[in-house]
Amino acid sequence: MQWFEEWFDSPLYEIIYSNRDEDEANLLAELLTRIIPPENYNNVLDLACGRGRHSINMAKRGYMMTGVDLSEESITIARSKAIKEDLREVAFVVGDMREPFPDTFDAVVNLFTSFGYFGTDEQNSQVIGNVAGMLRENGVFVLDYLNAHTARKNLVPEEEGSIGKYDYSIARTIQDDTIVKKIHFMRKGKTESHNFEERVKLYDRNWFESNFSKAGLILEESYGDYKGSPFRLETSQRLLMITRKK
């Protein structure tokens, strides 16, 4: 079993990321409505949608959303959220981004660094090729990734904390141009413990631009945050790339 199959299906994943900034998520959704307005790009695929946070935000803004994720647990949670909010404009499907989806879309989004999980450059590059095949002519692919330069420079080697019934520690290293996170959970007052791993390849904008070009995509714009500020190599925390199918 690969690390993402185990980690993303674990309920502890939901626990450690429970404090994600909803204001930040809304800021990203607002930016997307300016980049791909729903009246022009209505049918959108959220690739590696996780628990559906961004798909649901976009569905509320007028998009017809399809969320795809490899994790069955994530898709189950996402569907429950959509039902709870009575959203009929979003559907969630279990699927692997390494395999092209049979439908075509006005736009595809891949958000919150949900790219670079696979061990080889060829597998990660193939995801971009699959996206190009799922886009209609003149369709848009939005890829929201970390800025590899600042991620290297600002890496936090160790972190620990406490959430609910668990204490946790995270150790971060860079190995073979990959950020490797070792995540350890210990149940408070118990001997129960769990260990997980998370890996993200460190690709720069040149790597993406080269692979976009091979797939028939043109990089039109790069932003450095969810406000739509220009991307700056030395200071931007994000690398949010807007590409269009030729």
mmCIF file of C-alpha atoms in Angstrom:
data_model
loop_
_atom_site.group_PDB
_atom_site.id
_atom_site.type_symbol
_atom_site.label_atom_id
_atom_site.label_comp_id
_atom_site.label_asym_id
_atom_site.label_seq_id
_atom_site.Cartn_x
_atom_site.Cartn_y
_atom_site.Cartn_z
ATOM 1 C CA MET A 1 0.000 0.000 0.000
ATOM 2 C CA GLN A 2 1.339 3.438 -0.936
ATOM 3 C CA TRP A 3 1.507 6.175 1.686
ATOM 4 C CA PHE A 4 -1.410 8.197 0.301
ATOM 5 C CA GLU A 5 -3.743 5.198 0.240
ATOM 6 C CA GLU A 6 -3.217 4.640 3.965
ATOM 7 C CA TRP A 7 -2.927 8.260 5.151
ATOM 8 C CA PHE A 8 -5.811 9.856 3.267
ATOM 9 C CA ASP A 9 -8.201 7.084 4.314
ATOM 10 C CA SER A 10 -7.324 7.481 8.001
ATOM 11 C CA PRO A 11 -9.689 9.416 10.300
ATOM 12 C CA LEU A 12 -6.538 10.910 11.852
ATOM 13 C CA TYR A 13 -5.944 12.816 8.598
ATOM 14 C CA GLU A 14 -9.194 14.663 9.229
ATOM 15 C CA ILE A 15 -8.127 15.389 12.814
ATOM 16 C CA ILE A 16 -4.741 16.923 12.042
ATOM 17 C CA TYR A 17 -6.120 19.125 9.266
ATOM 18 C CA SER A 18 -9.270 20.106 11.145
ATOM 19 C CA ASN A 19 -7.961 23.638 11.689
ATOM 20 C CA ARG A 20 -7.681 24.506 8.002
ATOM 21 C CA ASP A 21 -8.499 28.129 7.350
ATOM 22 C CA GLU A 22 -12.009 28.433 5.884
ATOM 23 C CA ASP A 23 -11.412 32.118 5.145
ATOM 24 C CA GLU A 24 -8.468 31.050 2.989
ATOM 25 C CA ALA A 25 -10.653 28.486 1.198
ATOM 26 C CA ASN A 26 -13.278 31.150 0.494
ATOM 27 C CA LEU A 27 -10.583 33.518 -0.761
ATOM 28 C CA LEU A 28 -9.426 30.868 -3.227
ATOM 29 C CA ALA A 29 -12.997 30.217 -4.373
ATOM 30 C CA GLU A 30 -13.505 33.941 -4.996
ATOM 31 C CA LEU A 31 -10.287 34.075 -7.025
ATOM 32 C CA LEU A 32 -11.447 31.103 -9.098
ATOM 33 C CA THR A 33 -14.729 32.831 -9.912
ATOM 34 C CA ARG A 34 -12.683 35.647 -11.463
ATOM 35 C CA ILE A 35 -10.331 33.325 -13.363
ATOM 36 C CA ILE A 36 -12.978 30.840 -14.554
ATOM 37 C CA PRO A 37 -16.376 32.535 -14.115
ATOM 38 C CA PRO A 38 -19.189 29.968 -13.839
ATOM 39 C CA GLU A 39 -21.107 31.469 -16.748
ATOM 40 C CA ASN A 40 -18.189 30.552 -19.055
ATOM 41 C CA TYR A 41 -16.726 27.503 -17.289
ATOM 42 C CA ASN A 42 -19.666 25.815 -15.665
ATOM 43 C CA ASN A 43 -18.696 22.138 -15.805
ATOM 44 C CA VAL A 44 -15.637 21.757 -13.548
ATOM 45 C CA LEU A 45 -13.629 18.763 -12.335
ATOM 46 C CA ASP A 46 -11.977 19.004 -8.900
ATOM 47 C CA LEU A 47 -9.099 16.544 -9.240
ATOM 48 C CA ALA A 48 -7.947 15.039 -5.924
ATOM 49 C CA CYS A 49 -10.866 16.733 -4.174
ATOM 50 C CA GLY A 50 -10.228 15.226 -0.738
ATOM 51 C CA ARG A 51 -13.144 15.742 1.651
ATOM 52 C CA GLY A 52 -14.829 18.071 -0.855
ATOM 53 C CA ARG A 53 -14.149 21.440 0.757
ATOM 54 C CA HIS A 54 -13.340 23.273 -2.486
ATOM 55 C CA SER A 55 -15.918 21.421 -4.612
ATOM 56 C CA ILE A 56 -18.671 22.417 -2.207
ATOM 57 C CA ASN A 57 -17.466 26.026 -2.043
ATOM 58 C CA MET A 58 -17.528 26.237 -5.833
ATOM 59 C CA ALA A 59 -20.895 24.495 -6.170
ATOM 60 C CA LYS A 60 -22.366 27.186 -3.919
ATOM 61 C CA ARG A 61 -21.021 29.765 -6.373
ATOM 62 C CA GLY A 62 -22.869 28.367 -9.368
ATOM 63 C CA TYR A 63 -20.576 25.667 -10.790
ATOM 64 C CA MET A 64 -21.565 22.124 -11.678
ATOM 65 C CA MET A 65 -18.804 20.256 -9.850
ATOM 66 C CA THR A 66 -17.435 16.738 -10.111
ATOM 67 C CA GLY A 67 -15.024 15.833 -7.320
ATOM 68 C CA VAL A 68 -12.672 12.877 -7.834
ATOM 69 C CA ASP A 69 -10.379 11.335 -5.233
ATOM 70 C CA LEU A 70 -8.588 8.018 -4.723
ATOM 71 C CA SER A 71 -9.621 7.846 -1.048
ATOM 72 C CA GLU A 72 -12.955 6.106 -0.515
ATOM 73 C CA GLU A 73 -13.129 7.576 2.996
ATOM 74 C CA SER A 74 -12.671 11.091 1.634
ATOM 75 C CA ILE A 75 -15.393 10.609 -0.976
ATOM 76 C CA THR A 76 -17.796 9.211 1.622
ATOM 77 C CA ILE A 77 -17.251 12.269 3.821
ATOM 78 C CA ALA A 78 -17.574 14.646 0.855
ATOM 79 C CA ARG A 79 -20.883 13.088 -0.200
ATOM 80 C CA SER A 80 -22.207 13.384 3.363
ATOM 81 C CA LYS A 81 -21.289 17.081 3.438
ATOM 82 C CA ALA A 82 -23.065 17.727 0.123
ATOM 83 C CA ILE A 83 -26.196 15.883 1.299
ATOM 84 C CA LYS A 84 -26.195 17.802 4.576
ATOM 85 C CA GLU A 85 -26.112 21.101 2.659
ATOM 86 C CA ASP A 86 -28.673 19.836 0.101
ATOM 87 C CA LEU A 87 -26.285 20.536 -2.782
ATOM 88 C CA ARG A 88 -27.314 18.934 -6.070
ATOM 89 C CA GLU A 89 -24.705 20.768 -8.128
ATOM 90 C CA VAL A 90 -21.854 18.507 -7.020
ATOM 91 C CA ALA A 91 -21.084 14.800 -7.453
ATOM 92 C CA PHE A 92 -18.231 12.878 -5.829
ATOM 93 C CA VAL A 93 -16.568 9.866 -7.425
ATOM 94 C CA VAL A 94 -13.740 7.542 -6.369
ATOM 95 C CA GLY A 95 -10.989 7.707 -9.004
ATOM 96 C CA ASP A 96 -7.227 7.792 -9.566
ATOM 97 C CA MET A 97 -5.699 10.907 -11.143
ATOM 98 C CA ARG A 98 -3.232 8.633 -12.942
ATOM 99 C CA GLU A 99 -6.161 7.347 -15.001
ATOM 100 C CA PRO A 100 -8.074 9.768 -17.257
ATOM 101 C CA PHE A 101 -11.727 10.409 -16.445
ATOM 102 C CA PRO A 102 -14.071 9.488 -19.366
ATOM 103 C CA ASP A 103 -15.815 12.897 -19.515
ATOM 104 C CA THR A 104 -14.599 16.302 -20.695
ATOM 105 C CA PHE A 105 -14.850 19.525 -18.708
ATOM 106 C CA ASP A 106 -14.773 23.281 -19.189
ATOM 107 C CA ALA A 107 -12.122 23.485 -16.470
ATOM 108 C CA VAL A 108 -10.117 21.247 -14.156
ATOM 109 C CA VAL A 109 -8.821 22.404 -10.777
ATOM 110 C CA ASN A 110 -6.207 20.721 -8.590
ATOM 111 C CA LEU A 111 -6.018 22.631 -5.322
ATOM 112 C CA PHE A 112 -4.113 22.912 -2.034
ATOM 113 C CA THR A 113 -0.987 21.056 -3.217
ATOM 114 C CA SER A 114 -2.763 17.877 -4.308
ATOM 115 C CA PHE A 115 -0.045 17.186 -6.883
ATOM 116 C CA GLY A 116 3.402 15.571 -6.773
ATOM 117 C CA TYR A 117 2.359 12.610 -4.639
ATOM 118 C CA PHE A 118 3.786 9.926 -6.903
ATOM 119 C CA GLY A 119 7.330 8.610 -6.714
ATOM 120 C CA THR A 120 8.396 9.242 -10.312
ATOM 121 C CA ASP A 121 8.417 12.324 -12.500
ATOM 122 C CA GLU A 122 6.805 10.264 -15.257
ATOM 123 C CA GLN A 123 3.752 9.452 -13.135
ATOM 124 C CA ASN A 124 3.306 13.053 -12.040
ATOM 125 C CA SER A 125 3.783 14.267 -15.612
ATOM 126 C CA GLN A 126 1.165 11.782 -16.793
ATOM 127 C CA VAL A 127 -1.396 13.469 -14.538
ATOM 128 C CA ILE A 128 -0.913 16.677 -16.539
ATOM 129 C CA GLY A 129 -1.355 14.726 -19.777
ATOM 130 C CA ASN A 130 -4.561 13.192 -18.430
ATOM 131 C CA VAL A 131 -5.896 16.631 -17.484
ATOM 132 C CA ALA A 132 -5.268 17.935 -20.999
ATOM 133 C CA GLY A 133 -7.248 15.025 -22.389
ATOM 134 C CA MET A 134 -10.182 15.798 -20.077
ATOM 135 C CA LEU A 135 -10.405 19.462 -21.098
ATOM 136 C CA ARG A 136 -12.543 20.782 -23.899
ATOM 137 C CA GLU A 137 -10.885 22.983 -26.516
ATOM 138 C CA ASN A 138 -9.845 26.267 -24.865
ATOM 139 C CA GLY A 139 -10.550 24.761 -21.451
ATOM 140 C CA VAL A 140 -8.594 25.899 -18.376
ATOM 141 C CA PHE A 141 -6.504 23.929 -15.892
ATOM 142 C CA VAL A 142 -5.838 25.607 -12.529
ATOM 143 C CA LEU A 143 -3.032 23.988 -10.514
ATOM 144 C CA ASP A 144 -2.518 25.307 -6.968
ATOM 145 C CA TYR A 145 0.865 24.144 -5.701
ATOM 146 C CA LEU A 146 3.462 25.139 -3.142
ATOM 147 C CA ASN A 147 6.383 27.369 -4.119
ATOM 148 C CA ALA A 148 9.233 24.843 -4.031
ATOM 149 C CA HIS A 149 11.830 27.585 -3.483
ATOM 150 C CA THR A 150 10.265 29.015 -0.306
ATOM 151 C CA ALA A 151 9.234 25.521 0.864
ATOM 152 C CA ARG A 152 12.898 24.509 0.871
ATOM 153 C CA LYS A 153 14.018 27.739 2.492
ATOM 154 C CA ASN A 154 11.362 27.779 5.220
ATOM 155 C CA LEU A 155 11.118 24.069 6.014
ATOM 156 C CA VAL A 156 10.153 23.465 9.658
ATOM 157 C CA PRO A 157 12.064 20.303 10.683
ATOM 158 C CA GLU A 158 9.959 19.435 13.729
ATOM 159 C CA GLU A 159 6.510 20.235 15.049
ATOM 160 C CA GLU A 160 4.366 18.847 17.832
ATOM 161 C CA GLY A 161 0.986 19.522 19.284
ATOM 162 C CA SER A 162 -2.240 18.146 20.655
ATOM 163 C CA ILE A 163 -5.652 17.750 19.017
ATOM 164 C CA GLY A 164 -8.591 16.136 20.780
ATOM 165 C CA LYS A 165 -7.622 12.741 22.198
ATOM 166 C CA TYR A 166 -4.203 12.699 20.503
ATOM 167 C CA ASP A 167 -0.748 14.182 20.878
ATOM 168 C CA TYR A 168 1.163 14.313 17.613
ATOM 169 C CA SER A 169 4.616 15.056 16.265
ATOM 170 C CA ILE A 170 5.729 15.799 12.706
ATOM 171 C CA ALA A 171 9.293 15.474 11.390
ATOM 172 C CA ARG A 172 10.081 17.028 7.999
ATOM 173 C CA THR A 173 13.067 16.338 5.751
ATOM 174 C CA ILE A 174 13.903 16.790 2.085
ATOM 175 C CA GLN A 175 14.948 13.604 0.309
ATOM 176 C CA ASP A 176 15.481 13.290 -3.462
ATOM 177 C CA ASP A 177 13.734 16.628 -4.127
ATOM 178 C CA THR A 178 10.753 15.472 -2.064
ATOM 179 C CA ILE A 179 9.383 16.859 1.194
ATOM 180 C CA VAL A 180 8.902 13.857 3.482
ATOM 181 C CA LYS A 181 6.703 14.241 6.563
ATOM 182 C CA LYS A 182 6.762 11.559 9.253
ATOM 183 C CA ILE A 183 3.612 11.904 11.354
ATOM 184 C CA HIS A 184 3.291 10.168 14.717
ATOM 185 C CA PHE A 185 0.095 10.060 16.815
ATOM 186 C CA MET A 186 -0.115 8.975 20.458
ATOM 187 C CA ARG A 187 -3.468 8.517 22.188
ATOM 188 C CA LYS A 188 -3.487 10.508 25.437
ATOM 189 C CA GLY A 189 -3.196 8.269 28.472
ATOM 190 C CA LYS A 190 -2.987 5.152 26.285
ATOM 191 C CA THR A 191 -0.259 3.078 24.646
ATOM 192 C CA GLU A 192 -2.055 3.329 21.296
ATOM 193 C CA SER A 193 0.044 4.999 18.578
ATOM 194 C CA HIS A 194 -0.085 5.428 14.799
ATOM 195 C CA ASN A 195 2.523 6.387 12.209
ATOM 196 C CA PHE A 196 1.952 7.852 8.767
ATOM 197 C CA GLU A 197 3.987 9.415 6.001
ATOM 198 C CA GLU A 198 3.289 12.214 3.535
ATOM 199 C CA ARG A 199 5.392 12.959 0.442
ATOM 200 C CA VAL A 200 5.304 15.854 -2.030
ATOM 201 C CA LYS A 201 7.767 16.288 -4.880
ATOM 202 C CA LEU A 202 9.402 19.708 -5.190
ATOM 203 C CA TYR A 203 8.822 20.966 -8.724
ATOM 204 C CA ASP A 204 9.585 24.495 -9.879
ATOM 205 C CA ARG A 205 7.661 26.572 -12.404
ATOM 206 C CA ASN A 206 10.046 25.624 -15.226
ATOM 207 C CA TRP A 207 9.271 21.926 -14.710
ATOM 208 C CA PHE A 208 5.556 22.612 -14.861
ATOM 209 C CA GLU A 209 5.812 24.870 -17.909
ATOM 210 C CA SER A 210 7.789 22.206 -19.794
ATOM 211 C CA ASN A 211 5.252 19.506 -18.943
ATOM 212 C CA PHE A 212 2.300 21.761 -19.707
ATOM 213 C CA SER A 213 3.768 22.407 -23.151
ATOM 214 C CA LYS A 214 4.226 18.680 -23.823
ATOM 215 C CA ALA A 215 0.559 18.140 -22.944
ATOM 216 C CA GLY A 216 -0.674 20.951 -25.210
ATOM 217 C CA LEU A 217 -1.342 23.426 -22.406
ATOM 218 C CA ILE A 218 -0.189 27.057 -22.355
ATOM 219 C CA LEU A 219 0.777 28.655 -19.037
ATOM 220 C CA GLU A 220 -1.028 32.000 -19.112
ATOM 221 C CA GLU A 221 -0.593 33.314 -15.572
ATOM 222 C CA SER A 222 1.066 32.507 -12.243
ATOM 223 C CA TYR A 223 -0.155 33.841 -8.906
ATOM 224 C CA GLY A 224 1.654 33.781 -5.578
ATOM 225 C CA ASP A 225 -1.343 33.738 -3.231
ATOM 226 C CA TYR A 226 -5.123 33.443 -3.126
ATOM 227 C CA LYS A 227 -5.570 37.195 -3.478
ATOM 228 C CA GLY A 228 -4.208 36.982 -7.012
ATOM 229 C CA SER A 229 -0.850 38.655 -6.308
ATOM 230 C CA PRO A 230 1.892 38.057 -8.903
ATOM 231 C CA PHE A 231 4.112 35.055 -8.273
ATOM 232 C CA ARG A 232 7.510 36.004 -6.823
ATOM 233 C CA LEU A 233 10.091 33.251 -6.512
ATOM 234 C CA GLU A 234 11.734 34.538 -3.322
ATOM 235 C CA THR A 235 8.650 35.383 -1.291
ATOM 236 C CA SER A 236 5.463 33.720 -2.571
ATOM 237 C CA GLN A 237 4.139 30.818 -0.509
ATOM 238 C CA ARG A 238 1.984 29.452 -3.329
ATOM 239 C CA LEU A 239 2.457 28.777 -7.030
ATOM 240 C CA LEU A 240 -0.999 28.975 -8.560
ATOM 241 C CA MET A 241 -0.793 28.367 -12.320
ATOM 242 C CA ILE A 242 -3.467 29.079 -14.930
ATOM 243 C CA THR A 243 -3.103 27.090 -18.142
ATOM 244 C CA ARG A 244 -5.239 26.817 -21.259
ATOM 245 C CA LYS A 245 -5.639 23.985 -23.721
ATOM 246 C CA LYS A 246 -4.398 24.954 -27.168
#
